[in-house]
Amino acid sequence: GAGVSQSPSNKVTEKGKDVELRCDPISGHTALYWYRQSLGQGLEFLIYFQGNSAPDKSGLPSDRFSAERTGGSVSTLTIQRTQQEDSAVYLCASSRPPGQGFQETQYFGPGTRLLVL
Amino acid sequence: KNEVEQSPQNLTAQEGEFITINCSYSVGISALHWLQQHPGGGIVSLFMLSSGKKKHGRLIATINIQEKHSSLHITASHPRDSAVYICAVIPYQGAQKLVFGQGTRLTINP
């Protein structure tokens, strides 16, 4: 079946512009995660959605970052007034809902490579 | 100090060698993942484990919850195993977010 898809695969933008990154999770996966992989910084958590629950936004680095998930499926990560330090690969992952006392494997998309000039 | 530490950071070996990558973490966890990332490629989850040992083909992952330590082993290594291997944990606090190690870059020479 289809995996997690992300678009665009690459995005070059100018400092100060807004960008939107899209994630289509695996069908039936109610849990959706955004991560960022910066050069020299490794991977870091940004935000987590689970069903209709309030998202866990604890990893968002500033109020310029926001994300939404419409209809419990597609998610959009928006970065306003981009800065050069926002340059990174933005990864989306999805999983079946984690249950009480057990976790589910996360399936990663190919990522969006963002370059802010 | 990072919550998740991997060693070594870089590892170069000859084809056929037995490979071990180590991961230590400092928080209580509900699960640990081993991930693989090929150059320019996406991330694939190799294992998710919360106790004991798992095996898939030439890959073996072990975890010792009491010692807060996990290892990833590759038997009969092959050049196609060359990749970055990342350890990631899900802390107990109730959130589902992964906390990542810095990764181990493995190069297997023919």
JSON list of N, CA and C in Angstrom, two decimals, chain B residues 3-30:
[
{"chain": "B", "resi": 3, "resn": "GLU", "atom": "N", "xyz": [19.78, 13.28, 26.11]},
{"chain": "B", "resi": 3, "resn": "GLU", "atom": "CA", "xyz": [19.06, 12.20, 26.76]},
{"chain": "B", "resi": 3, "resn": "GLU", "atom": "C", "xyz": [19.38, 10.86, 26.12]},
{"chain": "B", "resi": 4, "resn": "VAL", "atom": "N", "xyz": [19.77, 10.87, 24.84]},
{"chain": "B", "resi": 4, "resn": "VAL", "atom": "CA", "xyz": [20.09, 9.65, 24.12]},
{"chain": "B", "resi": 4, "resn": "VAL", "atom": "C", "xyz": [21.48, 9.79, 23.51]},
{"chain": "B", "resi": 5, "resn": "GLU", "atom": "N", "xyz": [22.36, 8.90, 23.88]},
{"chain": "B", "resi": 5, "resn": "GLU", "atom": "CA", "xyz": [23.74, 8.93, 23.40]},
{"chain": "B", "resi": 5, "resn": "GLU", "atom": "C", "xyz": [24.05, 7.67, 22.62]},
{"chain": "B", "resi": 6, "resn": "GLN", "atom": "N", "xyz": [24.63, 7.84, 21.46]},
{"chain": "B", "resi": 6, "resn": "GLN", "atom": "CA", "xyz": [25.03, 6.69, 20.65]},
{"chain": "B", "resi": 6, "resn": "GLN", "atom": "C", "xyz": [26.55, 6.63, 20.53]},
{"chain": "B", "resi": 7, "resn": "SER", "atom": "N", "xyz": [27.03, 5.41, 20.37]},
{"chain": "B", "resi": 7, "resn": "SER", "atom": "CA", "xyz": [28.45, 5.23, 20.08]},
{"chain": "B", "resi": 7, "resn": "SER", "atom": "C", "xyz": [28.65, 3.99, 19.23]},
{"chain": "B", "resi": 8, "resn": "PRO", "atom": "N", "xyz": [29.63, 4.02, 18.32]},
{"chain": "B", "resi": 8, "resn": "PRO", "atom": "CA", "xyz": [30.42, 5.20, 17.99]},
{"chain": "B", "resi": 8, "resn": "PRO", "atom": "C", "xyz": [29.63, 6.15, 17.10]},
{"chain": "B", "resi": 9, "resn": "GLN", "atom": "N", "xyz": [30.17, 7.34, 16.86]},
{"chain": "B", "resi": 9, "resn": "GLN", "atom": "CA", "xyz": [29.52, 8.29, 15.94]},
{"chain": "B", "resi": 9, "resn": "GLN", "atom": "C", "xyz": [29.76, 7.88, 14.50]},
{"chain": "B", "resi": 10, "resn": "ASN", "atom": "N", "xyz": [30.93, 7.33, 14.25]},
{"chain": "B", "resi": 10, "resn": "ASN", "atom": "CA", "xyz": [31.29, 6.86, 12.92]},
{"chain": "B", "resi": 10, "resn": "ASN", "atom": "C", "xyz": [31.93, 5.49, 13.06]},
{"chain": "B", "resi": 11, "resn": "LEU", "atom": "N", "xyz": [31.65, 4.62, 12.10]},
{"chain": "B", "resi": 11, "resn": "LEU", "atom": "CA", "xyz": [32.21, 3.27, 12.13]},
{"chain": "B", "resi": 11, "resn": "LEU", "atom": "C", "xyz": [32.45, 2.80, 10.71]},
{"chain": "B", "resi": 12, "resn": "THR", "atom": "N", "xyz": [33.70, 2.41, 10.44]},
{"chain": "B", "resi": 12, "resn": "THR", "atom": "CA", "xyz": [34.06, 1.86, 9.14]},
{"chain": "B", "resi": 12, "resn": "THR", "atom": "C", "xyz": [34.55, 0.44, 9.34]},
{"chain": "B", "resi": 13, "resn": "ALA", "atom": "N", "xyz": [34.05, -0.48, 8.54]},
{"chain": "B", "resi": 13, "resn": "ALA", "atom": "CA", "xyz": [34.41, -1.88, 8.70]},
{"chain": "B", "resi": 13, "resn": "ALA", "atom": "C", "xyz": [34.49, -2.54, 7.33]},
{"chain": "B", "resi": 14, "resn": "GLN", "atom": "N", "xyz": [35.05, -3.72, 7.32]},
{"chain": "B", "resi": 14, "resn": "GLN", "atom": "CA", "xyz": [35.15, -4.49, 6.08]},
{"chain": "B", "resi": 14, "resn": "GLN", "atom": "C", "xyz": [33.94, -5.42, 5.95]},
{"chain": "B", "resi": 15, "resn": "GLU", "atom": "N", "xyz": [33.58, -5.68, 4.73]},
{"chain": "B", "resi": 15, "resn": "GLU", "atom": "CA", "xyz": [32.48, -6.60, 4.46]},
{"chain": "B", "resi": 15, "resn": "GLU", "atom": "C", "xyz": [32.67, -7.91, 5.22]},
{"chain": "B", "resi": 16, "resn": "GLY", "atom": "N", "xyz": [31.59, -8.36, 5.83]},
{"chain": "B", "resi": 16, "resn": "GLY", "atom": "CA", "xyz": [31.64, -9.62, 6.57]},
{"chain": "B", "resi": 16, "resn": "GLY", "atom": "C", "xyz": [31.83, -9.45, 8.07]},
{"chain": "B", "resi": 17, "resn": "GLU", "atom": "N", "xyz": [32.27, -8.29, 8.49]},
{"chain": "B", "resi": 17, "resn": "GLU", "atom": "CA", "xyz": [32.51, -8.08, 9.92]},
{"chain": "B", "resi": 17, "resn": "GLU", "atom": "C", "xyz": [31.21, -8.00, 10.71]},
{"chain": "B", "resi": 18, "resn": "PHE", "atom": "N", "xyz": [31.31, -8.34, 11.98]},
{"chain": "B", "resi": 18, "resn": "PHE", "atom": "CA", "xyz": [30.19, -8.21, 12.93]},
{"chain": "B", "resi": 18, "resn": "PHE", "atom": "C", "xyz": [30.20, -6.80, 13.47]},
{"chain": "B", "resi": 19, "resn": "ILE", "atom": "N", "xyz": [29.05, -6.12, 13.39]},
{"chain": "B", "resi": 19, "resn": "ILE", "atom": "CA", "xyz": [28.95, -4.72, 13.76]},
{"chain": "B", "resi": 19, "resn": "ILE", "atom": "C", "xyz": [28.09, -4.57, 15.01]},
{"chain": "B", "resi": 20, "resn": "THR", "atom": "N", "xyz": [28.52, -3.70, 15.91]},
{"chain": "B", "resi": 20, "resn": "THR", "atom": "CA", "xyz": [27.72, -3.35, 17.09]},
{"chain": "B", "resi": 20, "resn": "THR", "atom": "C", "xyz": [27.65, -1.85, 17.23]},
{"chain": "B", "resi": 21, "resn": "ILE", "atom": "N", "xyz": [26.45, -1.34, 17.37]},
{"chain": "B", "resi": 21, "resn": "ILE", "atom": "CA", "xyz": [26.21, 0.08, 17.64]},
{"chain": "B", "resi": 21, "resn": "ILE", "atom": "C", "xyz": [25.47, 0.16, 18.97]},
{"chain": "B", "resi": 22, "resn": "ASN", "atom": "N", "xyz": [25.92, 1.06, 19.82]},
{"chain": "B", "resi": 22, "resn": "ASN", "atom": "CA", "xyz": [25.37, 1.15, 21.17]},
{"chain": "B", "resi": 22, "resn": "ASN", "atom": "C", "xyz": [24.55, 2.41, 21.37]},
{"chain": "B", "resi": 23, "resn": "CYS", "atom": "N", "xyz": [23.58, 2.30, 22.26]},
{"chain": "B", "resi": 23, "resn": "CYS", "atom": "CA", "xyz": [22.70, 3.42, 22.58]},
{"chain": "B", "resi": 23, "resn": "CYS", "atom": "C", "xyz": [22.43, 3.42, 24.08]},
{"chain": "B", "resi": 24, "resn": "SER", "atom": "N", "xyz": [22.71, 4.54, 24.73]},
{"chain": "B", "resi": 24, "resn": "SER", "atom": "CA", "xyz": [22.40, 4.69, 26.14]},
{"chain": "B", "resi": 24, "resn": "SER", "atom": "C", "xyz": [21.45, 5.87, 26.30]},
{"chain": "B", "resi": 25, "resn": "TYR", "atom": "N", "xyz": [20.52, 5.75, 27.23]},
{"chain": "B", "resi": 25, "resn": "TYR", "atom": "CA", "xyz": [19.56, 6.82, 27.44]},
{"chain": "B", "resi": 25, "resn": "TYR", "atom": "C", "xyz": [19.40, 7.07, 28.94]},
{"chain": "B", "resi": 26, "resn": "SER", "atom": "N", "xyz": [18.93, 8.25, 29.27]},
{"chain": "B", "resi": 26, "resn": "SER", "atom": "CA", "xyz": [18.95, 8.66, 30.68]},
{"chain": "B", "resi": 26, "resn": "SER", "atom": "C", "xyz": [17.57, 8.80, 31.29]},
{"chain": "B", "resi": 27, "resn": "VAL", "atom": "N", "xyz": [16.52, 8.55, 30.50]},
{"chain": "B", "resi": 27, "resn": "VAL", "atom": "CA", "xyz": [15.15, 8.72, 31.00]},
{"chain": "B", "resi": 27, "resn": "VAL", "atom": "C", "xyz": [14.42, 7.39, 30.96]},
{"chain": "B", "resi": 28, "resn": "GLY", "atom": "N", "xyz": [13.35, 7.30, 31.75]},
{"chain": "B", "resi": 28, "resn": "GLY", "atom": "CA", "xyz": [12.51, 6.12, 31.65]},
{"chain": "B", "resi": 28, "resn": "GLY", "atom": "C", "xyz": [11.77, 6.14, 30.33]},
{"chain": "B", "resi": 29, "resn": "ILE", "atom": "N", "xyz": [11.65, 4.99, 29.71]},
{"chain": "B", "resi": 29, "resn": "ILE", "atom": "CA", "xyz": [11.05, 4.96, 28.39]},
{"chain": "B", "resi": 29, "resn": "ILE", "atom": "C", "xyz": [9.95, 3.91, 28.32]},
{"chain": "B", "resi": 30, "resn": "SER", "atom": "N", "xyz": [9.08, 4.09, 27.35]},
{"chain": "B", "resi": 30, "resn": "SER", "atom": "CA", "xyz": [8.08, 3.06, 27.06]},
{"chain": "B", "resi": 30, "resn": "SER", "atom": "C", "xyz": [8.48, 2.22, 25.86]}
]
